[in-house]
XYZ file of C-alpha atoms in Angstrom:
295
model
C -86.532 68.313 -62.751
C -88.302 66.221 -65.512
C -86.127 63.147 -64.388
C -87.726 63.627 -61.082
C -91.333 64.048 -61.781
C -91.012 60.603 -64.193
C -89.629 58.506 -61.509
C -92.864 57.750 -59.455
C -94.686 56.619 -62.516
C -91.779 54.220 -63.606
C -91.198 52.727 -59.827
C -95.253 52.077 -59.924
C -95.075 50.532 -63.392
C -91.976 48.498 -62.227
C -94.088 47.449 -58.832
C -97.377 46.791 -60.976
C -95.278 44.315 -63.264
C -93.877 42.498 -60.386
C -97.466 41.983 -58.838
C -98.500 40.544 -62.217
C -96.144 37.948 -62.029
C -97.273 36.325 -58.778
C -100.226 34.444 -60.321
C -97.889 32.716 -62.853
C -95.499 31.795 -60.209
C -98.093 30.513 -57.948
C -99.380 28.211 -60.651
C -95.968 26.939 -61.626
C -95.393 26.487 -57.901
C -98.580 24.469 -57.124
C -98.790 22.171 -60.111
C -101.951 20.421 -58.851
C -103.943 23.345 -58.362
C -102.648 24.676 -61.738
C -104.066 21.215 -63.463
C -107.262 21.868 -61.944
C -107.835 25.409 -63.095
C -106.738 24.551 -66.593
C -108.728 21.505 -66.678
C -111.979 23.487 -65.441
C -111.212 26.077 -67.740
C -111.220 23.452 -70.529
C -114.240 21.934 -69.533
C -116.268 25.086 -69.102
C -115.022 26.194 -72.754
C -115.962 22.933 -74.260
C -119.392 22.796 -72.616
C -120.115 26.441 -73.509
C -118.773 25.914 -77.216
C -121.316 22.791 -77.655
C -124.255 24.530 -76.336
C -123.582 27.484 -78.774
C -122.865 24.978 -81.546
C -125.861 22.965 -80.932
C -128.154 25.785 -80.512
C -126.811 27.676 -83.738
C -127.159 24.622 -85.899
C -130.679 23.929 -84.757
C -132.061 27.542 -84.956
C -130.199 28.918 -87.766
C -128.287 25.768 -89.753
C -129.556 23.950 -92.440
C -131.485 20.858 -91.369
C -130.602 17.365 -92.915
C -133.989 17.064 -94.727
C -134.840 18.341 -98.134
C -137.527 20.956 -97.986
C -137.630 21.370 -94.246
C -139.076 24.693 -94.398
C -142.233 23.283 -95.720
C -142.782 20.275 -93.272
C -145.336 20.734 -90.598
C -145.602 18.334 -87.805
C -149.279 17.860 -86.187
C -150.231 18.035 -82.639
C -153.144 18.415 -80.317
C -152.963 22.217 -79.244
C -154.949 24.464 -76.733
C -153.041 22.695 -73.923
C -150.144 23.617 -71.418
C -146.800 22.877 -73.454
C -145.809 19.867 -71.136
C -149.211 18.251 -71.937
C -149.062 18.825 -75.679
C -149.529 15.581 -77.475
C -148.224 14.561 -80.918
C -150.680 11.571 -81.416
C -153.662 12.317 -83.660
C -156.724 10.481 -84.697
C -156.557 8.583 -87.998
C -159.657 10.542 -88.980
C -157.606 13.739 -88.645
C -154.867 12.554 -91.281
C -157.998 11.310 -93.560
C -159.310 14.924 -93.301
C -156.044 16.681 -94.186
C -155.435 14.242 -97.144
C -158.767 15.088 -98.775
C -159.060 18.020 -101.251
C -158.694 21.487 -99.798
C -155.803 20.638 -97.717
C -152.754 22.650 -97.355
C -150.530 19.667 -97.781
C -149.301 18.205 -101.072
C -148.214 14.983 -99.086
C -148.764 13.507 -95.657
C -146.278 10.937 -93.814
C -147.358 9.048 -90.844
C -145.323 6.954 -88.096
C -146.256 4.981 -85.038
C -143.980 3.623 -82.386
C -143.803 -0.325 -81.863
C -141.632 -2.088 -79.730
C -140.576 -5.209 -81.979
C -138.953 -8.549 -81.374
C -136.180 -9.136 -83.926
C -135.476 -12.686 -84.508
C -132.011 -13.600 -86.445
C -131.357 -17.272 -86.464
C -130.954 -18.729 -82.983
C -131.314 -15.330 -81.213
C -133.546 -12.454 -80.591
C -133.467 -8.944 -79.971
C -135.873 -6.182 -78.582
C -135.558 -2.885 -80.620
C -137.329 0.570 -80.654
C -139.407 0.449 -83.928
C -141.836 2.395 -85.990
C -144.415 1.311 -88.621
C -144.089 4.096 -90.932
C -146.069 5.251 -93.962
C -144.312 4.147 -97.356
C -143.521 7.887 -98.108
C -141.795 8.473 -95.188
C -138.174 8.158 -96.207
C -138.731 10.477 -98.786
C -140.604 13.090 -96.773
C -137.413 12.899 -94.449
C -134.722 12.209 -96.779
C -133.431 8.899 -95.449
C -130.082 8.394 -96.490
C -128.704 4.920 -96.706
C -125.208 3.517 -95.707
C -126.011 0.324 -97.656
C -129.143 -0.484 -99.661
C -132.014 1.954 -100.389
C -134.788 3.229 -98.528
C -138.615 1.504 -99.286
C -140.951 3.712 -101.241
C -144.649 3.679 -102.450
C -143.559 1.491 -105.547
C -142.670 -1.220 -102.872
C -145.408 -4.069 -102.418
C -146.834 -4.160 -99.011
C -147.069 -8.081 -98.754
C -143.111 -7.946 -99.292
C -142.939 -6.134 -95.815
C -139.698 -4.015 -96.442
C -137.993 -2.827 -93.696
C -134.934 -0.124 -92.956
C -132.394 -0.855 -90.071
C -130.613 1.864 -87.960
C -126.762 2.059 -88.458
C -126.592 1.204 -84.440
C -128.880 -2.005 -84.539
C -126.881 -2.997 -87.842
C -123.856 -2.676 -85.750
C -124.993 -4.393 -82.628
C -127.129 -7.178 -83.967
C -126.060 -7.679 -87.497
C -122.355 -7.213 -86.808
C -121.897 -4.568 -89.443
C -122.628 -7.423 -92.252
C -122.829 -5.639 -95.795
C -124.901 -8.739 -96.979
C -127.380 -8.051 -94.720
C -129.447 -6.002 -97.525
C -131.978 -8.587 -99.047
C -131.843 -10.983 -96.047
C -135.174 -12.191 -94.355
C -135.570 -11.298 -90.755
C -138.600 -12.203 -88.260
C -140.024 -9.559 -86.886
C -142.576 -10.276 -84.181
C -142.444 -13.931 -85.944
C -143.511 -12.154 -89.378
C -141.021 -12.529 -92.069
C -139.726 -8.977 -93.400
C -136.930 -8.047 -95.678
C -134.426 -5.727 -95.123
C -133.843 -3.163 -98.138
C -131.371 -0.802 -96.464
C -129.354 0.519 -93.400
C -129.500 4.153 -92.611
C -126.174 6.059 -92.203
C -125.378 6.892 -88.562
C -126.401 10.355 -88.883
C -129.743 9.821 -90.251
C -132.277 8.645 -87.392
C -135.672 10.177 -87.174
C -137.421 9.847 -84.791
C -134.361 9.560 -82.366
C -133.544 5.997 -81.015
C -135.257 4.163 -83.738
C -133.492 0.806 -84.542
C -136.125 -0.325 -87.237
C -138.435 1.438 -89.865
C -141.476 -1.043 -91.119
C -143.221 0.071 -94.131
C -147.211 -0.092 -93.426
C -149.880 0.880 -95.759
C -152.548 0.286 -93.074
C -151.524 3.163 -90.450
C -155.065 4.674 -91.289
C -157.103 1.467 -90.407
C -158.528 0.910 -87.058
C -159.749 3.442 -84.541
C -159.476 4.464 -80.704
C -156.319 5.220 -78.719
C -154.162 2.383 -80.160
C -154.784 3.697 -83.592
C -153.301 7.191 -83.055
C -150.267 8.195 -84.646
C -147.759 10.868 -85.420
C -148.030 12.588 -88.644
C -146.323 15.562 -90.534
C -147.354 17.175 -93.729
C -145.494 18.709 -96.658
C -146.854 22.123 -97.320
C -147.867 23.543 -100.869
C -145.139 25.986 -101.728
C -147.665 28.369 -102.649
C -149.577 28.371 -99.242
C -147.905 30.763 -96.536
C -147.122 28.998 -93.191
C -149.549 31.116 -91.178
C -152.243 30.438 -93.716
C -151.591 26.792 -93.809
C -151.792 26.466 -89.943
C -155.056 28.156 -89.810
C -156.492 25.458 -92.613
C -155.010 22.967 -90.606
C -156.692 23.813 -87.732
C -160.169 24.372 -89.452
C -159.882 21.289 -91.193
C -158.333 19.016 -88.495
C -160.058 20.089 -85.459
C -163.824 18.903 -86.527
C -162.184 15.626 -87.490
C -161.517 14.810 -83.911
C -163.310 11.864 -82.340
C -162.647 12.655 -78.919
C -161.276 15.814 -76.894
C -159.349 15.076 -73.869
C -159.920 18.958 -72.899
C -162.422 21.210 -73.873
C -159.901 23.440 -75.865
C -158.367 20.704 -77.642
C -157.230 21.572 -81.285
C -155.364 20.419 -84.078
C -152.202 22.518 -84.577
C -148.883 22.130 -86.394
C -145.637 23.570 -85.954
C -142.338 23.920 -88.144
C -139.901 20.720 -88.176
C -137.223 23.111 -87.018
C -139.321 24.066 -83.737
C -140.328 20.460 -83.268
C -136.828 19.428 -83.253
C -135.853 22.431 -81.044
C -138.416 21.345 -78.436
C -137.222 17.847 -78.683
C -133.526 19.076 -77.756
C -134.724 21.817 -75.176
C -133.765 19.276 -72.097
C -130.248 18.686 -73.544
C -129.587 22.190 -74.094
C -130.680 23.245 -70.612
C -128.521 20.686 -69.210
C -125.562 21.725 -71.207
C -126.210 25.250 -70.108
C -126.561 24.311 -66.519
C -123.162 22.462 -66.752
C -121.325 25.324 -68.610
C -122.612 27.905 -65.940
C -121.697 25.625 -62.909
C -118.191 24.872 -64.604
C -117.804 28.653 -65.502
C -118.611 29.677 -61.654
C -115.875 27.242 -60.106
C -113.113 28.319 -62.638
C -114.026 32.081 -61.659
C -113.848 30.829 -57.913
C -110.449 29.510 -58.722
C -109.266 32.619 -60.455
């Protein structure tokens, strides 16, 4: 009786095992389709892993800047996110450099398309005029040479070049440090070449030291700025102080609710990467859908 009762389950298990072999047999017989399934799986897993790695490193991983948790990036708030501006008046920066500021230091940068002349040829590069303390604030790392600093004389016109520009325009020549080049027909001296991994703001080709960023007025004088928060001041209190000090110093408001605010460097970088993360997420979802349909 026991043998009779056990027969149907054994038969069922054998039939189920045979059915489970259909898919491997089908893939073995249809090699092109099997290759498509495996390739879509690989791309889907790779894209998903890239999204996870990028989001995790930006949101939770260590940033490649010393004291990054104390850096606050200024912007004009009171607007929708897509209309937020990171260009502020020099008067705002001057106000936040005065006594009573939550910052112990402020670094500034302003975009400038530059023409780099080298012997008989020239190239247009994406450049930034930056304050002398910019490399120290954002922990500039050099491949060769050194970053400029507050001790460099402004009339020497020191510059740092990116690793990409050094490779494309200077043929990776290690003797480029100390060389004089023409930037917009003005002689400048290269003091260092940044490592490939350090490039802030993104796509920068050359950093030009300038002590005159706070000079002038009007829309062309606007610049980006970030401050190193004093360690004894909490982030919430520091942002309230920034709004109360910086907003009255604004010379012009595009919108009635415009005010000076700040965000952490981590959030600033996250917002800049949001488009790339969104595209990678869509790619991973689409390929995952195709993979599911194939299976």
